[in-house]
């Protein structure tokens, strides 16, 4: 009997960061500008940022099937939002997407070109009326300024006179979704938690989309260590932004419940009527492990939560429309909004 040799199977190939060179170059420029603007004394060089922080004006003329206009709530706080209205839709009452931009609570705004384009895509593709919030930024305005601003937008929209005047189209405020990426994902969770315990007259938050939410903690996770040097997020940058974000005079602790949402000081949400939540994570995002912990904590808390994973993508990948994964994510958000809306309508 001949002896046969069984060759071992090759190890499965590991995912690699799959980005075109132009996207990599742009990410490198963003990272370099961010680092240069963050001063050692904890302040931000806004003048330097303005050199690369390109802005898009609102437009009453339809651009790619969407119009936009700005609504000021409080000029003293510079609290305003940009509304995006799809012009080629057949729905009588559109859902409302309240969108919170990313930027570590320190950078960016609704009229930054990348976020203006993303919100136009959401409005057109879902379709939905998108309200993109300009909240105050740290370190000039520390926590809880950002969360207060975002919640105040919900209260503003809940007033019938306000939403009729500001949205300028028929919407279904009972189908409101809070959507945010990075710091905006953090805001989406905490503002939803507050909204779940507040008695609105008309507005109802029925879904949350947390795209690579910005969470953290005192621990250094495996992904934070292993993925040091990947685009956008690094331990140095996240530590700087958390210090710029938390109030001065308090003991600095990354296990603060606003940062480590699922950590030792977490709020018990098991008895809160928290809506269905979509959590997006990426394999080359240093925040990956914190986002997975958030998903696991939501499940353990008895909440309806869905995980969408992009193994070959980095932080903020979806703002780059040239990536197929960006288009895929928009489609997944569309399906989530559709399915949750149907689920909610059957319960009414």
XYZ file of C-alpha atoms in Angstrom:
348
model
C 0.000 0.000 0.000
C 1.491 3.273 -1.052
C 1.935 5.934 1.547
C 0.107 9.133 0.706
C 1.114 12.556 1.899
C -1.602 15.008 2.729
C -0.487 18.580 2.181
C -1.766 21.027 4.795
C -4.201 23.627 3.556
C -2.702 27.103 3.174
C -3.710 29.508 5.925
C -6.661 31.714 5.032
C -5.617 34.996 3.518
C -5.851 37.989 5.842
C -7.872 41.026 4.766
C -5.861 43.994 3.571
C -6.765 47.653 3.479
C -8.281 48.048 0.037
C -8.152 51.699 -1.035
C -7.280 53.400 -4.337
C -4.128 55.501 -4.243
C -6.076 58.754 -4.621
C -8.168 57.924 -1.559
C -5.022 57.010 0.388
C -3.433 60.310 -0.600
C -6.469 62.306 0.511
C -6.607 60.434 3.819
C -2.933 61.191 4.353
C -3.517 64.903 3.719
C -6.470 64.923 6.155
C -4.413 63.184 8.854
C -1.459 65.530 8.388
C -3.640 68.661 8.511
C -5.437 67.379 11.616
C -2.170 66.711 13.440
C -0.774 70.114 12.474
C -3.898 71.904 13.746
C -3.881 70.231 17.176
C -1.640 72.304 19.411
C 0.175 70.894 22.434
C -1.650 73.321 24.721
C -4.990 71.717 23.798
C -6.211 74.426 21.424
C -6.939 74.168 17.692
C -5.393 76.215 14.898
C -8.641 77.027 13.084
C -6.896 79.316 10.581
C -4.745 76.436 9.390
C -7.775 74.174 9.078
C -9.569 76.762 6.958
C -6.919 76.288 4.271
C -8.052 72.685 3.670
C -11.588 72.822 5.073
C -13.511 73.444 1.856
C -17.165 74.452 2.234
C -20.221 74.004 0.010
C -23.038 76.582 -0.041
C -26.658 75.554 0.224
C -28.600 75.559 -3.038
C -32.283 76.168 -3.714
C -31.687 74.788 -7.195
C -31.870 71.034 -7.530
C -28.402 69.459 -7.683
C -28.420 65.745 -8.453
C -32.082 65.659 -7.466
C -31.689 67.452 -4.117
C -32.204 71.034 -2.910
C -30.791 72.419 0.328
C -31.237 75.380 2.637
C -29.928 76.441 6.034
C -32.050 77.066 9.139
C -30.707 79.021 12.121
C -32.039 78.017 15.547
C -29.800 80.055 17.842
C -27.313 82.562 16.358
C -25.619 83.062 19.734
C -24.632 79.385 19.846
C -24.210 79.241 16.072
C -26.721 76.396 16.212
C -28.122 75.745 12.763
C -28.845 72.880 10.424
C -28.813 72.269 6.697
C -31.921 70.659 5.249
C -31.711 68.403 2.173
C -34.906 67.731 0.248
C -35.113 65.197 -2.606
C -36.985 66.598 -5.587
C -37.627 63.397 -7.531
C -39.624 61.303 -5.097
C -43.140 59.852 -5.187
C -43.685 59.573 -1.429
C -46.176 61.935 0.194
C -44.608 61.939 3.676
C -40.888 61.335 3.809
C -38.986 60.065 6.847
C -36.612 62.472 8.576
C -32.914 61.731 8.967
C -31.270 63.884 11.627
C -27.579 63.642 10.808
C -24.645 64.335 13.130
C -21.264 64.760 11.431
C -17.990 63.312 12.669
C -14.703 65.003 13.475
C -13.917 63.989 17.047
C -16.237 66.716 18.420
C -13.475 69.151 17.384
C -13.523 69.396 13.589
C -15.826 69.721 10.559
C -19.381 70.970 9.963
C -22.476 70.223 7.836
C -21.289 72.496 5.010
C -17.903 70.784 4.628
C -17.870 69.486 1.053
C -17.628 65.796 2.006
C -20.568 65.918 4.423
C -22.663 68.046 2.111
C -22.196 65.379 -0.568
C -22.955 62.499 1.824
C -26.192 64.086 3.013
C -27.268 64.728 -0.576
C -26.728 61.037 -1.296
C -28.800 60.011 1.724
C -31.617 62.375 0.753
C -31.687 61.170 -2.851
C -31.134 57.451 -2.339
C -33.348 56.687 0.668
C -35.304 59.014 -0.084
C -35.657 61.177 3.026
C -35.480 64.723 4.270
C -32.053 65.073 5.887
C -31.380 67.571 8.671
C -27.612 67.945 9.167
C -26.767 69.620 12.483
C -24.085 72.221 13.102
C -23.253 71.699 16.771
C -20.646 73.583 18.806
C -17.097 72.227 18.717
C -14.507 71.517 21.389
C -12.235 72.685 22.881
C -13.915 76.099 22.671
C -17.159 74.405 23.759
C -16.752 71.253 25.795
C -19.175 68.482 26.708
C -22.153 68.616 27.102
C -22.467 71.462 24.549
C -22.496 69.122 21.525
C -25.131 66.782 22.939
C -27.298 69.666 24.136
C -27.218 71.284 20.685
C -28.229 68.081 18.936
C -31.081 67.402 21.333
C -32.292 70.986 20.985
C -32.644 70.394 17.233
C -35.076 67.544 17.971
C -37.102 69.810 20.270
C -37.099 72.521 17.584
C -38.420 70.095 14.966
C -41.103 68.835 17.339
C -42.769 72.248 17.197
C -45.231 72.221 14.286
C -44.672 75.847 13.330
C -40.917 75.296 13.250
C -40.898 72.216 11.058
C -43.480 73.603 8.635
C -41.381 76.743 8.222
C -37.960 75.082 8.140
C -38.444 71.794 6.285
C -40.747 73.207 3.575
C -42.074 69.762 2.629
C -44.412 67.144 4.054
C -42.538 64.831 6.392
C -43.473 62.106 8.824
C -41.882 63.143 12.116
C -43.064 59.857 13.603
C -40.411 58.235 11.395
C -37.307 59.999 12.595
C -33.894 58.332 12.404
C -30.743 59.611 14.086
C -27.687 58.947 11.926
C -24.078 59.826 12.637
C -20.543 58.775 11.877
C -17.574 58.742 14.287
C -18.299 61.477 16.885
C -21.706 61.746 15.228
C -22.293 58.066 16.004
C -21.563 58.797 19.657
C -24.056 61.672 19.483
C -26.662 59.479 17.776
C -26.563 56.986 20.646
C -26.640 59.460 23.528
C -29.212 61.794 21.965
C -31.454 58.798 21.227
C -31.108 57.686 24.829
C -32.243 61.132 25.964
C -35.036 61.235 23.363
C -36.308 57.833 24.535
C -37.023 59.346 27.950
C -38.481 62.640 26.679
C -42.126 63.269 25.817
C -42.256 64.782 22.330
C -45.552 65.964 20.866
C -45.049 64.681 17.332
C -41.472 63.553 16.784
C -40.580 59.901 17.353
C -37.060 58.471 17.007
C -37.636 54.972 15.649
C -34.132 54.039 14.491
C -30.430 54.753 14.958
C -27.544 54.377 12.500
C -24.157 54.518 14.233
C -21.468 54.518 11.536
C -18.098 53.687 13.125
C -19.074 55.482 16.355
C -16.360 57.251 18.348
C -16.155 55.462 21.690
C -13.177 54.739 23.907
C -12.013 53.891 27.407
C -9.077 53.584 29.751
C -8.137 50.182 28.326
C -6.024 49.974 25.196
C -7.809 47.533 22.939
C -6.161 45.074 20.574
C -7.374 46.986 17.513
C -6.064 50.311 18.850
C -2.588 48.805 19.256
C -2.528 46.643 16.128
C -3.937 49.302 13.817
C -1.783 52.194 15.000
C -0.751 54.056 11.846
C -3.873 53.295 9.814
C -5.744 56.279 8.318
C -7.536 58.958 10.357
C -7.610 57.356 13.814
C -4.616 56.923 16.128
C -4.131 56.738 19.883
C -2.401 60.119 19.842
C -5.328 61.773 18.023
C -8.075 60.123 20.071
C -6.361 60.931 23.378
C -5.996 64.555 22.289
C -9.632 64.885 21.248
C -10.998 63.267 24.422
C -8.967 65.715 26.507
C -10.261 68.604 24.387
C -13.825 67.306 24.719
C -14.279 66.588 28.435
C -14.908 69.543 30.786
C -11.891 71.168 32.384
C -11.676 70.850 36.143
C -12.929 67.277 36.160
C -10.616 64.325 36.638
C -9.755 63.089 33.164
C -11.095 59.570 32.769
C -11.807 57.860 29.452
C -14.249 55.554 31.264
C -16.630 58.512 31.498
C -20.009 57.101 30.321
C -20.147 59.572 27.441
C -16.913 57.996 26.093
C -17.005 54.389 27.281
C -20.694 53.879 26.661
C -20.543 50.165 27.542
C -17.894 50.419 30.275
C -17.868 50.278 34.080
C -19.849 53.516 34.414
C -22.351 52.740 31.642
C -25.957 53.838 31.892
C -28.376 50.919 32.228
C -30.534 51.107 29.117
C -32.231 47.727 29.593
C -35.481 49.373 30.715
C -35.324 52.217 28.171
C -37.419 51.965 24.999
C -34.338 52.256 22.781
C -35.128 51.872 19.044
C -33.559 49.413 16.545
C -29.919 50.280 15.912
C -27.574 49.674 12.986
C -23.868 49.587 13.899
C -21.212 49.831 11.165
C -17.616 48.731 11.821
C -14.537 48.450 9.616
C -11.643 46.016 9.850
C -8.957 48.707 9.600
C -10.547 51.171 12.019
C -8.565 51.404 15.263
C -11.911 51.968 17.038
C -13.151 48.571 15.813
C -13.037 46.832 19.206
C -14.859 49.642 21.001
C -17.591 49.532 18.370
C -17.932 45.746 18.687
C -18.154 46.115 22.469
C -20.958 48.626 21.927
C -22.813 46.168 19.702
C -22.369 43.334 22.217
C -23.502 45.579 25.090
C -26.619 46.617 23.179
C -27.485 42.957 22.612
C -26.927 42.097 26.275
C -29.159 45.030 27.181
C -31.951 43.379 25.195
C -31.967 45.858 22.307
C -32.627 45.201 18.631
C -29.217 45.812 17.067
C -27.635 44.869 13.737
C -23.929 44.691 12.922
C -22.550 45.545 9.460
C -18.879 44.765 8.948
C -16.452 46.023 6.281
C -13.254 43.978 6.787
C -11.093 45.821 4.217
C -12.123 49.409 5.025
C -10.777 52.129 7.373
C -12.367 54.861 9.470
C -14.617 57.248 7.485
C -14.489 55.125 4.327
C -18.097 55.846 3.415
C -17.522 59.552 2.717
C -15.504 58.565 -0.376
C -18.086 57.915 -3.142
C -15.465 56.292 -5.399
C -15.447 53.247 -3.103
C -17.951 50.463 -3.875
C -18.284 49.898 -0.127
C -19.526 53.474 0.250
C -22.353 52.815 -2.181
C -23.079 49.509 -0.450
C -23.416 51.234 2.917
C -25.863 53.800 1.546
C -27.977 50.908 0.216
C -27.848 49.155 3.605
C -28.966 52.307 5.402
C -31.816 52.602 2.884
C -32.929 49.035 3.598
C -32.646 49.570 7.362
C -34.810 52.708 7.196
C -37.340 50.897 4.994
C -37.609 47.784 7.184
C -37.781 49.708 10.477
C -40.429 52.030 9.012
C -42.541 49.029 8.010
C -42.063 47.451 11.427
C -43.113 50.677 13.124
C -46.201 51.147 10.921
C -47.477 47.667 11.838
C -47.193 48.532 15.526
C -49.188 51.764 15.318
